[in-house]
Amino acid sequence: MKRFVPILISLLLFLSSACAAGTSEESAENNSASPSSVPGAEETEAETEFDWYASIPEGTDYEGYTFSVIRYLDKTWNIYIAPEEMTGEVLNDAAYQRNLEVEDLVDIRVEELCENSYESDFKNVVKAGEGETYDLICFWCPGERASYITGNLVFDWQDLGGIDLEARWYNQNANRTYRLGNKQYFAVSDLTFPVQQHFRLLFNKELMAQLGLPYPYEDVYNGTWTFDKMLGYAKDAYADLNGNGQADKDDRYGMAMNPAYIAGFGFNFGELPMTWDEEGYHFNLVSDRIVRIVELMQALPANPDVYFTTSGNDHYKVFEAGNALFEGYGSDPALLRDLEFDFGYLPYPKLDETDDYTVWTVGGMMAVPITLSDPSRTGTIVEALSAGSNKYVVDAFIEQYVEGKVLRDEDSKNVYRLMREKAICDLSYNVDPSGTLGEYKYFSKFVNDLNASPASYSASIMKVLNKTYQKMADQMAGN
């Protein structure tokens, strides 16, 4: 018998701002905010009465089935799969309410298993044929996931019953990106919304004012926020603050970066190393534009106005100390709450004004085991949880969490929404059987080896690329 939820009504009132639907094709496609949270949008009666669970057959009852989600264990990022109680924290409580509603709707219990070895645990269980141990895996990024395909470990999402991948709570760009021919082994939905993050630039508003520079927001709005414009802001920002005559982490810089965030320029200029469509895989490694991009990236580590570190995210420390105008950032937004100075939020710049903004994102991947015993049950539960996340978690994240507790001005909020709408997924980052393109490896090569060139490096890896990708394509085709 399904559980009665006595606090449902009060919680619905508390979180009623989540009840809105996307209106534009682009907004719906990329899981952006619903219209009640977009300036100028009006809530209609139809939107108020939207039924998130219309696709769930009436009377669906899984008799208390425990739906187990295994995910990474991380001290900062939280995916909010199965909060244990209401805590007053926005995302926790939104996800808790979602689970109460879905659990009562189809009579299940959601549990999450967080392990450092979550991927090897999942693989071992699937290889052993233990289909009911895990129902869903949610991935940390980055990682190597081609082996899930070549090892025949994960189910094709298109063969799941009870699921509508075209629904607005699935990221349609991710559907296209992860659709390899007629197969799709990974998906992204609003269930993983909090970790569908993107690379961005932050700027120190106080340092910007100190240097007599205008905030770059108008450039973003006007389409003139380019790489050259960014370099113009950073030019001559360096100052030897500690007076030791050496450029070190205690000085002031125009920009603080590491190899990954410099490599991010290549992706955010729209140059993805590999794509896959109906005709197969395609490599995008050498062109006049890519050569130009590599030359710009290779010049940054030697730029006196750039603090460049090869040690993790040490460049964060320079920015956190108030000593960098810009920094590349891709970590949990919650960490920005502790910044003691006012900061602004920007997309990576364009290469040229005639380009469109590209916002590179890789997070939120999910997969289901090939050994699952009831594909329709799994699909229906994922559908309900994803729909419930669209209802409760999306607006809680955008309006109350990021905008209410992290971002500090309206322009940053506008830019954040713009970036959510422009976000694109990248297949090569996580699904790379060659071991040469995954994560940031292709563009990072040119930052770590300033003598490398796209022509020579791509030629050196092309044999292994073709061999490994063709092998994966053959396996998917059953050859």
XYZ file of C-alpha atoms in Angstrom:
479
model
C 0.000 0.000 0.000
C 1.367 3.416 -0.945
C 2.479 5.723 1.805
C 0.431 8.784 2.671
C 2.589 11.899 2.856
C 1.170 14.161 5.532
C 3.436 17.119 4.858
C 2.879 17.128 1.120
C 0.539 20.113 1.005
C 2.725 22.414 3.056
C 5.803 21.457 1.105
C 4.017 21.998 -2.184
C 3.187 25.523 -1.058
C 6.775 26.054 0.020
C 8.129 24.991 -3.338
C 5.292 26.117 -5.595
C 7.609 28.374 -7.584
C 8.847 25.233 -9.304
C 5.519 24.736 -11.135
C 6.240 26.223 -14.557
C 7.007 24.943 -18.038
C 9.533 25.902 -20.705
C 8.232 27.957 -23.617
C 10.982 28.379 -26.186
C 12.286 25.508 -28.262
C 15.859 26.285 -27.254
C 14.995 26.584 -23.567
C 13.148 23.282 -23.513
C 15.907 21.614 -25.470
C 18.604 22.417 -22.981
C 16.775 22.134 -19.659
C 16.855 25.859 -19.026
C 14.671 27.700 -16.548
C 10.908 27.560 -16.790
C 9.067 30.719 -17.923
C 8.017 31.910 -14.480
C 11.713 32.368 -13.720
C 12.564 34.127 -16.997
C 12.185 37.921 -16.962
C 9.094 39.048 -18.866
C 7.456 35.625 -19.001
C 3.885 35.224 -17.769
C 2.527 32.185 -15.994
C -0.537 30.829 -17.746
C -3.334 28.665 -16.438
C -2.121 25.797 -18.646
C 1.360 26.028 -17.134
C -0.026 26.056 -13.606
C -1.954 22.892 -14.309
C 0.862 21.104 -16.106
C 0.938 17.407 -15.217
C 4.533 16.290 -14.810
C 3.512 12.671 -14.365
C 1.059 12.367 -17.251
C 3.192 9.655 -18.886
C 3.128 7.446 -15.773
C 0.258 4.930 -16.167
C -2.380 5.342 -13.509
C -2.183 2.590 -10.925
C 1.528 1.925 -11.422
C 2.616 0.147 -8.251
C 6.051 -1.394 -7.740
C 5.163 -2.706 -4.285
C 7.877 -0.966 -2.316
C 10.713 -1.745 -4.740
C 14.059 -0.216 -3.716
C 15.502 1.757 -6.626
C 19.274 1.889 -6.057
C 21.416 4.636 -7.528
C 25.181 4.382 -7.251
C 27.215 7.541 -7.640
C 30.550 9.098 -6.879
C 31.520 10.151 -3.375
C 32.676 13.763 -3.276
C 32.874 16.197 -0.394
C 31.733 19.214 -2.401
C 29.489 18.195 -5.299
C 26.162 16.743 -4.201
C 23.762 15.321 -6.755
C 20.870 15.139 -4.236
C 19.586 11.704 -5.202
C 18.148 10.578 -1.859
C 18.210 13.164 0.951
C 17.330 11.575 4.271
C 15.340 14.460 5.734
C 14.327 18.083 5.362
C 17.179 20.340 6.464
C 16.166 23.805 5.282
C 18.814 23.697 2.547
C 17.171 24.546 -0.771
C 18.396 21.730 -2.999
C 18.206 19.102 -0.290
C 14.576 19.943 0.460
C 13.554 20.182 -3.194
C 15.008 16.735 -3.882
C 13.464 15.355 -0.684
C 10.037 16.575 -1.769
C 10.545 15.103 -5.245
C 11.329 11.707 -3.758
C 8.354 11.793 -1.409
C 6.077 12.479 -4.336
C 7.575 9.888 -6.698
C 7.874 7.222 -4.032
C 4.205 7.643 -3.204
C 3.215 7.819 -6.879
C 4.647 4.432 -7.915
C 5.331 2.842 -4.496
C 9.120 2.659 -4.466
C 11.955 3.692 -2.195
C 14.958 5.549 -3.597
C 18.381 4.864 -2.110
C 21.803 6.175 -3.096
C 25.079 4.358 -2.636
C 28.104 6.649 -2.583
C 31.467 4.985 -3.023
C 34.934 6.120 -4.047
C 35.108 2.942 -6.129
C 31.607 3.339 -7.509
C 32.567 2.648 -11.131
C 34.538 -0.523 -10.445
C 31.779 -1.675 -8.065
C 29.180 -1.164 -10.776
C 31.266 -2.917 -13.420
C 32.002 -5.895 -11.196
C 28.350 -6.347 -10.280
C 27.208 -6.135 -13.901
C 29.913 -8.534 -15.079
C 28.775 -10.972 -12.389
C 25.212 -10.747 -13.711
C 23.784 -9.279 -10.492
C 21.115 -7.224 -12.203
C 19.155 -6.015 -9.170
C 22.076 -4.598 -7.175
C 22.125 -1.236 -8.959
C 19.388 0.321 -11.082
C 21.210 3.469 -12.194
C 24.727 4.891 -12.168
C 25.349 8.641 -12.100
C 28.847 9.583 -13.213
C 31.387 12.015 -11.941
C 33.172 13.903 -14.703
C 35.678 13.394 -16.139
C 36.166 9.689 -16.707
C 36.640 6.988 -19.317
C 33.232 5.510 -20.223
C 33.863 3.905 -23.612
C 34.562 0.645 -21.760
C 30.922 0.574 -20.631
C 30.014 0.268 -24.304
C 32.790 -2.035 -25.448
C 32.323 -4.213 -22.359
C 28.573 -4.525 -23.007
C 27.787 -3.205 -19.530
C 25.034 -0.659 -20.136
C 21.560 -0.725 -21.658
C 20.402 1.267 -24.681
C 18.177 4.077 -23.358
C 16.076 3.896 -26.501
C 15.033 0.336 -25.584
C 13.796 1.233 -22.103
C 10.060 1.149 -21.664
C 8.133 3.837 -19.825
C 10.473 6.632 -20.842
C 10.143 9.594 -23.197
C 13.574 10.920 -24.100
C 11.918 13.806 -25.942
C 10.353 15.131 -22.736
C 11.596 18.492 -21.545
C 13.333 16.992 -18.511
C 15.880 15.259 -20.769
C 18.712 17.292 -22.224
C 18.137 17.081 -25.973
C 21.651 18.196 -26.839
C 22.953 15.332 -24.699
C 20.578 12.930 -26.462
C 22.067 13.914 -29.807
C 25.630 13.903 -28.497
C 25.397 10.466 -26.885
C 23.400 8.878 -29.705
C 25.983 6.763 -31.508
C 24.351 5.688 -34.735
C 21.126 4.045 -33.567
C 22.317 3.443 -29.986
C 22.277 5.645 -26.912
C 24.048 4.317 -23.841
C 24.109 7.531 -21.790
C 21.531 10.192 -21.028
C 21.281 13.447 -19.095
C 18.114 14.519 -17.318
C 17.018 16.976 -14.664
C 17.646 14.238 -12.112
C 21.308 15.239 -12.384
C 20.627 18.956 -12.885
C 22.880 20.286 -10.074
C 26.014 18.813 -11.692
C 25.302 19.821 -15.286
C 27.855 22.572 -14.942
C 29.902 24.464 -17.498
C 33.234 26.211 -17.813
C 33.017 29.940 -17.133
C 35.118 32.954 -16.284
C 34.776 34.847 -13.035
C 35.972 38.397 -12.607
C 36.859 40.432 -9.521
C 34.546 43.448 -9.584
C 36.544 45.331 -6.978
C 39.808 44.859 -8.854
C 38.048 45.803 -12.077
C 37.002 49.116 -10.493
C 40.461 49.637 -9.017
C 41.983 49.332 -12.503
C 39.398 51.710 -13.963
C 37.781 49.084 -16.185
C 34.087 48.731 -16.992
C 32.379 45.441 -16.243
C 32.352 43.251 -19.381
C 28.600 42.542 -19.281
C 27.750 44.927 -22.124
C 30.299 43.174 -24.323
C 28.583 39.866 -23.548
C 25.154 41.282 -24.400
C 26.422 43.014 -27.554
C 28.254 39.945 -28.822
C 31.633 41.680 -28.601
C 33.021 39.588 -25.742
C 35.976 38.048 -27.611
C 39.330 36.551 -26.726
C 41.094 39.737 -27.814
C 38.739 41.856 -25.706
C 39.504 39.641 -22.689
C 43.259 40.041 -23.259
C 42.744 43.805 -23.464
C 41.175 43.792 -20.018
C 44.030 41.727 -18.587
C 46.820 43.734 -20.229
C 49.198 45.459 -17.787
C 47.310 44.168 -14.757
C 50.416 42.508 -13.321
C 51.904 44.101 -10.214
C 54.721 42.855 -7.962
C 52.716 43.143 -4.757
C 55.294 41.555 -2.452
C 58.187 43.467 -3.972
C 60.499 40.478 -4.340
C 61.160 41.092 -8.032
C 59.689 37.730 -9.034
C 56.311 36.830 -10.475
C 54.728 34.487 -7.932
C 51.375 33.568 -6.442
C 51.374 36.586 -4.122
C 51.383 39.113 -6.958
C 48.512 40.603 -8.956
C 47.540 39.285 -12.390
C 45.059 39.891 -15.151
C 44.183 36.206 -15.346
C 44.731 33.036 -13.297
C 44.588 29.737 -15.215
C 45.769 26.130 -15.307
C 46.177 23.837 -18.357
C 42.605 22.525 -18.190
C 41.049 25.974 -18.226
C 43.319 27.159 -21.013
C 42.367 24.027 -22.941
C 38.779 25.060 -22.283
C 39.153 27.876 -24.795
C 39.352 25.342 -27.616
C 36.100 23.651 -26.609
C 34.323 26.924 -25.861
C 35.312 28.253 -29.269
C 33.142 25.432 -30.576
C 35.898 23.067 -31.713
C 34.949 19.641 -30.344
C 37.629 17.015 -31.155
C 35.159 14.279 -32.100
C 31.489 13.960 -32.978
C 29.269 11.036 -33.962
C 26.226 11.053 -36.207
C 24.207 8.664 -38.372
C 27.184 8.227 -40.683
C 29.610 7.377 -37.891
C 32.424 9.126 -36.031
C 34.226 12.243 -37.244
C 37.454 13.803 -35.973
C 37.984 17.561 -35.853
C 41.660 17.946 -35.028
C 43.290 20.125 -37.685
C 42.078 23.251 -39.460
C 43.272 26.832 -39.941
C 40.926 27.873 -37.146
C 42.256 25.219 -34.737
C 45.853 26.211 -35.546
C 44.972 29.813 -34.710
C 43.300 28.743 -31.450
C 46.299 26.653 -30.411
C 48.653 29.555 -31.035
C 46.537 31.805 -28.817
C 46.423 29.202 -26.046
C 50.159 28.550 -26.211
C 50.860 32.248 -25.745
C 48.993 32.465 -22.446
C 51.450 30.652 -20.106
C 54.206 33.068 -21.140
C 52.027 36.170 -20.866
C 53.305 38.280 -17.930
C 49.733 39.189 -17.011
C 48.729 35.536 -16.644
C 49.313 33.456 -13.531
C 49.745 29.929 -14.873
C 49.948 26.897 -12.639
C 50.359 23.259 -13.569
C 49.428 22.150 -10.046
C 45.731 21.304 -9.781
C 43.526 24.319 -9.160
C 46.141 26.456 -7.442
C 45.063 29.338 -9.665
C 41.860 29.426 -7.597
C 43.936 30.524 -4.607
C 45.280 33.568 -6.457
C 41.772 34.639 -7.420
C 40.392 33.912 -3.933
C 43.087 36.184 -2.486
C 41.737 39.015 -4.640
C 44.825 39.077 -6.842
C 43.476 38.154 -10.284
C 41.097 40.024 -12.548
C 39.802 36.828 -14.215
C 39.949 33.122 -13.492
C 38.743 30.019 -15.290
C 36.250 28.129 -13.122
C 34.401 24.824 -13.369
C 33.905 23.646 -9.794
C 30.868 23.512 -7.514
C 29.149 26.940 -7.439
C 28.657 26.541 -3.690
C 32.380 27.136 -3.170
C 31.940 30.688 -4.421
C 29.794 31.640 -1.438
C 32.901 32.158 0.651
C 34.582 34.714 -1.622
C 35.163 37.824 0.457
C 34.965 40.228 -2.492
C 32.289 40.888 -5.073
C 32.622 38.914 -8.286
C 30.917 38.686 -11.671
C 30.080 35.764 -13.945
C 31.001 35.512 -17.635
C 30.972 32.990 -20.463
C 34.255 32.058 -22.086
C 34.752 34.608 -24.856
C 34.169 34.060 -28.549
C 37.082 33.738 -30.919
C 35.505 36.289 -33.295
C 32.530 38.606 -32.957
C 30.781 36.792 -35.805
C 30.772 33.545 -33.789
C 28.003 32.500 -31.438
C 28.750 31.761 -27.784
C 29.505 28.118 -27.125
C 29.212 26.841 -23.566
C 30.990 23.533 -23.059
C 29.446 21.171 -20.539
C 30.052 17.510 -19.750
C 28.293 16.696 -16.472
C 25.155 14.783 -15.601
C 25.708 11.501 -17.451
C 23.622 8.509 -16.352
C 23.518 4.852 -17.434
C 21.517 1.744 -16.569
C 23.012 -1.770 -16.330
C 22.602 -4.255 -19.177
C 21.531 -6.823 -16.553
C 18.395 -5.017 -15.411
C 15.491 -7.448 -15.171
C 12.600 -5.088 -15.887
C 13.488 -2.347 -18.423
C 9.981 -0.871 -18.292
C 10.104 -0.499 -14.512
C 13.532 1.130 -14.676
C 12.442 3.494 -17.435
C 9.249 4.470 -15.629
C 11.074 5.227 -12.376
C 13.766 7.287 -14.113
C 11.016 9.101 -15.998
C 9.155 9.922 -12.778
C 12.289 11.052 -10.937
C 13.402 13.183 -13.896
C 9.955 14.756 -14.219
C 9.847 15.392 -10.487
C 13.273 17.014 -10.701
C 11.998 19.314 -13.437
C 9.099 20.210 -11.157
C 11.065 20.856 -7.981
C 14.836 20.891 -8.424
C 15.403 23.019 -11.543
C 13.910 26.257 -10.260
C 15.236 25.599 -6.761
C 18.716 25.323 -8.234
C 18.524 28.293 -10.593
C 16.453 30.777 -8.594
C 17.112 29.957 -4.976
C 20.511 28.283 -4.990
C 22.677 29.783 -7.735
C 20.919 33.105 -8.114
C 19.919 33.517 -4.503
C 23.021 32.281 -2.730
C 25.935 32.363 -5.188
C 25.557 35.053 -7.853
C 25.550 38.593 -6.602
C 24.103 40.823 -9.312
C 21.379 40.725 -11.970
C 23.851 40.740 -14.849
C 25.539 37.603 -13.532
C 22.135 35.950 -13.270
C 21.289 36.934 -16.842
C 24.612 35.575 -18.072
C 24.084 32.359 -16.129
C 20.739 31.815 -17.853
C 22.275 32.609 -21.224
C 24.979 30.031 -20.603
C 22.463 27.387 -19.557
C 20.625 27.944 -22.847
C 23.824 27.779 -24.918
C 25.272 24.709 -23.184
C 26.417 21.870 -25.441
C 27.633 18.406 -24.497
C 30.890 16.895 -25.727
C 31.194 13.182 -26.490
C 34.990 13.018 -26.585
C 35.394 14.193 -22.980
C 33.900 11.035 -21.470
C 33.579 8.487 -24.282
C 37.048 8.002 -25.760
C 38.264 4.444 -26.402
C 41.611 5.737 -27.691
C 42.755 7.393 -24.463
C 44.038 10.383 -26.460
C 41.053 12.743 -26.603
C 39.219 12.228 -23.299
C 38.964 14.855 -20.592
C 40.980 17.833 -21.884
C 43.743 15.763 -23.427
C 43.738 17.020 -26.985
C 43.895 20.760 -26.338
C 45.849 20.297 -23.105
C 48.615 18.692 -25.152
C 49.406 22.045 -26.735
C 49.415 23.870 -23.402
C 51.733 21.353 -21.759
C 53.977 21.003 -24.822
C 54.477 24.387 -26.434
C 56.352 22.780 -29.340
C 53.423 20.569 -30.317
C 51.252 21.478 -33.292
C 47.805 20.230 -34.331
C 49.163 18.798 -37.592
C 51.999 16.802 -36.042
C 50.130 15.665 -32.949
C 46.980 14.594 -34.756
C 49.084 12.647 -37.251
C 50.811 10.839 -34.400
C 47.534 9.658 -32.862
C 45.381 9.105 -35.945
C 46.205 5.419 -36.282
C 45.100 4.579 -32.733
C 42.072 6.847 -33.087
C 40.787 5.092 -36.180
C 41.527 1.642 -34.804
C 39.821 2.107 -31.432
C 36.792 4.058 -32.632
C 36.196 1.636 -35.497
C 36.412 -1.270 -33.080
C 33.794 0.352 -30.847
C 31.581 1.063 -33.858
C 31.866 -2.576 -34.992
C 30.951 -3.835 -31.526
C 27.873 -1.639 -31.404
C 26.856 -2.936 -34.810
C 27.271 -6.530 -33.598
C 30.232 -7.257 -35.895
